[in-house]
Amino acid sequence: MDAEMKEEDKQNIVFSKWALYQFLKPYLLKYESLAESVVIDTAEGLYQNKIYQ
């Protein structure tokens, strides 16, 4: 195999990564907002526990 990649191969790799990202983006965004709400809920829960103790 050549040490240098063909330009075409580079573009294919970039495109496949982009396509994968486009495919996963809705899931990533959903997960991100879910994780954020869990963190916020946990923080609020801890805060309220401190108040009521």
mmCIF file of N, CA and C in Angstrom:
data_model
loop_
_atom_site.group_PDB
_atom_site.id
_atom_site.type_symbol
_atom_site.label_atom_id
_atom_site.label_comp_id
_atom_site.label_asym_id
_atom_site.label_seq_id
_atom_site.Cartn_x
_atom_site.Cartn_y
_atom_site.Cartn_z
ATOM 1 N N MET A 1 0.843 -1.209 0.000
ATOM 2 C CA MET A 1 0.000 0.000 0.000
ATOM 3 C C MET A 1 0.870 1.247 0.000
ATOM 4 N N ASP A 2 0.428 2.263 -0.689
ATOM 5 C CA ASP A 2 1.154 3.526 -0.738
ATOM 6 C C ASP A 2 1.162 4.177 0.631
ATOM 7 N N ALA A 3 2.244 4.885 0.916
ATOM 8 C CA ALA A 3 2.319 5.643 2.160
ATOM 9 C C ALA A 3 1.332 6.813 2.088
ATOM 10 N N GLU A 4 1.197 7.376 0.896
ATOM 11 C CA GLU A 4 0.249 8.477 0.707
ATOM 12 C C GLU A 4 -1.110 7.909 0.312
ATOM 13 N N MET A 5 -2.135 8.435 0.924
ATOM 14 C CA MET A 5 -3.478 8.002 0.544
ATOM 15 C C MET A 5 -3.906 8.763 -0.693
ATOM 16 N N LYS A 6 -4.678 8.087 -1.514
ATOM 17 C CA LYS A 6 -5.230 8.780 -2.677
ATOM 18 C C LYS A 6 -6.245 9.800 -2.183
ATOM 19 N N GLU A 7 -6.361 10.888 -2.905
ATOM 20 C CA GLU A 7 -7.292 11.961 -2.527
ATOM 21 C C GLU A 7 -8.719 11.417 -2.423
ATOM 22 N N GLU A 8 -9.058 10.548 -3.343
ATOM 23 C CA GLU A 8 -10.390 9.940 -3.374
ATOM 24 C C GLU A 8 -10.670 9.172 -2.073
ATOM 25 N N ASP A 9 -9.690 8.423 -1.606
ATOM 26 C CA ASP A 9 -9.855 7.647 -0.371
ATOM 27 C C ASP A 9 -10.058 8.570 0.828
ATOM 28 N N LYS A 10 -9.292 9.636 0.861
ATOM 29 C CA LYS A 10 -9.443 10.612 1.957
ATOM 30 C C LYS A 10 -10.861 11.156 1.981
ATOM 31 N N GLN A 11 -11.366 11.518 0.813
ATOM 32 C CA GLN A 11 -12.721 12.072 0.726
ATOM 33 C C GLN A 11 -13.758 11.048 1.161
ATOM 34 N N ASN A 12 -13.553 9.789 0.793
ATOM 35 C CA ASN A 12 -14.492 8.739 1.186
ATOM 36 C C ASN A 12 -14.524 8.570 2.692
ATOM 37 N N ILE A 13 -13.373 8.618 3.328
ATOM 38 C CA ILE A 13 -13.306 8.480 4.781
ATOM 39 C C ILE A 13 -13.993 9.661 5.457
ATOM 40 N N VAL A 14 -13.700 10.857 4.990
ATOM 41 C CA VAL A 14 -14.332 12.053 5.551
ATOM 42 C C VAL A 14 -15.839 11.978 5.362
ATOM 43 N N PHE A 15 -16.267 11.587 4.181
ATOM 44 C CA PHE A 15 -17.702 11.513 3.908
ATOM 45 C C PHE A 15 -18.370 10.458 4.779
ATOM 46 N N SER A 16 -17.746 9.302 4.942
ATOM 47 C CA SER A 16 -18.379 8.252 5.736
ATOM 48 C C SER A 16 -18.481 8.670 7.199
ATOM 49 N N LYS A 17 -17.475 9.384 7.697
ATOM 50 C CA LYS A 17 -17.548 9.901 9.069
ATOM 51 C C LYS A 17 -18.664 10.930 9.188
ATOM 52 N N TRP A 18 -18.794 11.787 8.187
ATOM 53 C CA TRP A 18 -19.841 12.805 8.189
ATOM 54 C C TRP A 18 -21.214 12.145 8.139
ATOM 55 N N ALA A 19 -21.356 11.124 7.271
ATOM 56 C CA ALA A 19 -22.632 10.419 7.129
ATOM 57 C C ALA A 19 -22.998 9.724 8.440
ATOM 58 N N LEU A 20 -22.021 9.122 9.078
ATOM 59 C CA LEU A 20 -22.245 8.459 10.362
ATOM 60 C C LEU A 20 -22.677 9.477 11.408
ATOM 61 N N TYR A 21 -22.013 10.622 11.411
ATOM 62 C CA TYR A 21 -22.369 11.684 12.356
ATOM 63 C C TYR A 21 -23.803 12.155 12.114
ATOM 64 N N GLN A 22 -24.169 12.348 10.848
ATOM 65 C CA GLN A 22 -25.531 12.785 10.513
ATOM 66 C C GLN A 22 -26.551 11.759 10.986
ATOM 67 N N PHE A 23 -26.197 10.488 10.834
ATOM 68 C CA PHE A 23 -27.092 9.408 11.240
ATOM 69 C C PHE A 23 -27.259 9.369 12.758
ATOM 70 N N LEU A 24 -26.170 9.589 13.470
ATOM 71 C CA LEU A 24 -26.200 9.482 14.936
ATOM 72 C C LEU A 24 -26.623 10.765 15.640
ATOM 73 N N LYS A 25 -26.579 11.887 14.934
ATOM 74 C CA LYS A 25 -26.823 13.187 15.562
ATOM 75 C C LYS A 25 -28.122 13.256 16.368
ATOM 76 N N PRO A 26 -29.263 12.800 15.815
ATOM 77 C CA PRO A 26 -30.498 12.868 16.616
ATOM 78 C C PRO A 26 -30.375 12.099 17.927
ATOM 79 N N TYR A 27 -29.709 10.942 17.865
ATOM 80 C CA TYR A 27 -29.547 10.134 19.072
ATOM 81 C C TYR A 27 -28.622 10.825 20.062
ATOM 82 N N LEU A 28 -27.558 11.417 19.541
ATOM 83 C CA LEU A 28 -26.606 12.126 20.403
ATOM 84 C C LEU A 28 -27.282 13.302 21.088
ATOM 85 N N LEU A 29 -28.066 14.060 20.334
ATOM 86 C CA LEU A 29 -28.755 15.218 20.904
ATOM 87 C C LEU A 29 -29.759 14.782 21.961
ATOM 88 N N LYS A 30 -30.476 13.697 21.658
ATOM 89 C CA LYS A 30 -31.469 13.178 22.594
ATOM 90 C C LYS A 30 -30.766 12.742 23.881
ATOM 91 N N TYR A 31 -29.655 12.019 23.711
ATOM 92 C CA TYR A 31 -28.907 11.520 24.864
ATOM 93 C C TYR A 31 -28.335 12.680 25.671
ATOM 94 N N GLU A 32 -27.833 13.683 24.968
ATOM 95 C CA GLU A 32 -27.230 14.847 25.622
ATOM 96 C C GLU A 32 -28.261 15.571 26.483
ATOM 97 N N SER A 33 -29.456 15.785 25.938
ATOM 98 C CA SER A 33 -30.485 16.491 26.708
ATOM 99 C C SER A 33 -30.966 15.622 27.864
ATOM 100 N N LEU A 34 -31.021 14.315 27.641
ATOM 101 C CA LEU A 34 -31.422 13.390 28.706
ATOM 102 C C LEU A 34 -30.394 13.426 29.830
ATOM 103 N N ALA A 35 -29.117 13.346 29.463
ATOM 104 C CA ALA A 35 -28.046 13.367 30.459
ATOM 105 C C ALA A 35 -28.078 14.680 31.231
ATOM 106 N N GLU A 36 -28.313 15.769 30.526
ATOM 107 C CA GLU A 36 -28.368 17.090 31.148
ATOM 108 C C GLU A 36 -29.506 17.153 32.164
ATOM 109 N N SER A 37 -30.675 16.640 31.798
ATOM 110 C CA SER A 37 -31.815 16.695 32.715
ATOM 111 C C SER A 37 -31.575 15.798 33.924
ATOM 112 N N VAL A 38 -30.903 14.673 33.720
ATOM 113 C CA VAL A 38 -30.581 13.788 34.847
ATOM 114 C C VAL A 38 -29.645 14.506 35.811
ATOM 115 N N VAL A 39 -28.643 15.174 35.272
ATOM 116 C CA VAL A 39 -27.695 15.920 36.107
ATOM 117 C C VAL A 39 -28.419 17.022 36.874
ATOM 118 N N ILE A 40 -29.284 17.746 36.195
ATOM 119 C CA ILE A 40 -30.034 18.832 36.841
ATOM 120 C C ILE A 40 -30.945 18.274 37.930
ATOM 121 N N ASP A 41 -31.669 17.188 37.622
ATOM 122 C CA ASP A 41 -32.557 16.561 38.609
ATOM 123 C C ASP A 41 -31.767 16.106 39.821
ATOM 124 N N THR A 42 -30.614 15.493 39.581
ATOM 125 C CA THR A 42 -29.775 14.998 40.675
ATOM 126 C C THR A 42 -29.294 16.157 41.530
ATOM 127 N N ALA A 43 -28.845 17.224 40.880
ATOM 128 C CA ALA A 43 -28.366 18.401 41.609
ATOM 129 C C ALA A 43 -29.492 19.006 42.441
ATOM 130 N N GLU A 44 -30.676 19.119 41.858
ATOM 131 C CA GLU A 44 -31.823 19.667 42.593
ATOM 132 C C GLU A 44 -32.192 18.766 43.760
ATOM 133 N N GLY A 45 -32.156 17.457 43.532
ATOM 134 C CA GLY A 45 -32.470 16.497 44.583
ATOM 135 C C GLY A 45 -31.502 16.623 45.744
ATOM 136 N N LEU A 46 -30.228 16.723 45.435
ATOM 137 C CA LEU A 46 -29.209 16.856 46.482
ATOM 138 C C LEU A 46 -29.401 18.164 47.239
ATOM 139 N N TYR A 47 -29.697 19.224 46.495
ATOM 140 C CA TYR A 47 -29.900 20.543 47.093
ATOM 141 C C TYR A 47 -31.092 20.509 48.052
ATOM 142 N N GLN A 48 -32.188 19.916 47.618
ATOM 143 C CA GLN A 48 -33.380 19.843 48.467
ATOM 144 C C GLN A 48 -33.151 18.948 49.682
ATOM 145 N N ASN A 49 -32.398 17.873 49.506
ATOM 146 C CA ASN A 49 -32.090 17.006 50.647
ATOM 147 C C ASN A 49 -31.330 17.779 51.713
ATOM 148 N N LYS A 50 -30.408 18.636 51.275
ATOM 149 C CA LYS A 50 -29.636 19.441 52.233
ATOM 150 C C LYS A 50 -30.551 20.402 52.978
ATOM 151 N N ILE A 51 -31.514 20.982 52.267
ATOM 152 C CA ILE A 51 -32.442 21.932 52.895
ATOM 153 C C ILE A 51 -33.270 21.228 53.969
ATOM 154 N N TYR A 52 -33.758 20.037 53.637
ATOM 155 C CA TYR A 52 -34.703 19.363 54.534
ATOM 156 C C TYR A 52 -34.038 18.540 55.628
ATOM 157 N N GLN A 53 -32.740 18.411 55.591
ATOM 158 C CA GLN A 53 -32.063 17.617 56.639
ATOM 159 C C GLN A 53 -31.937 18.412 57.916
#
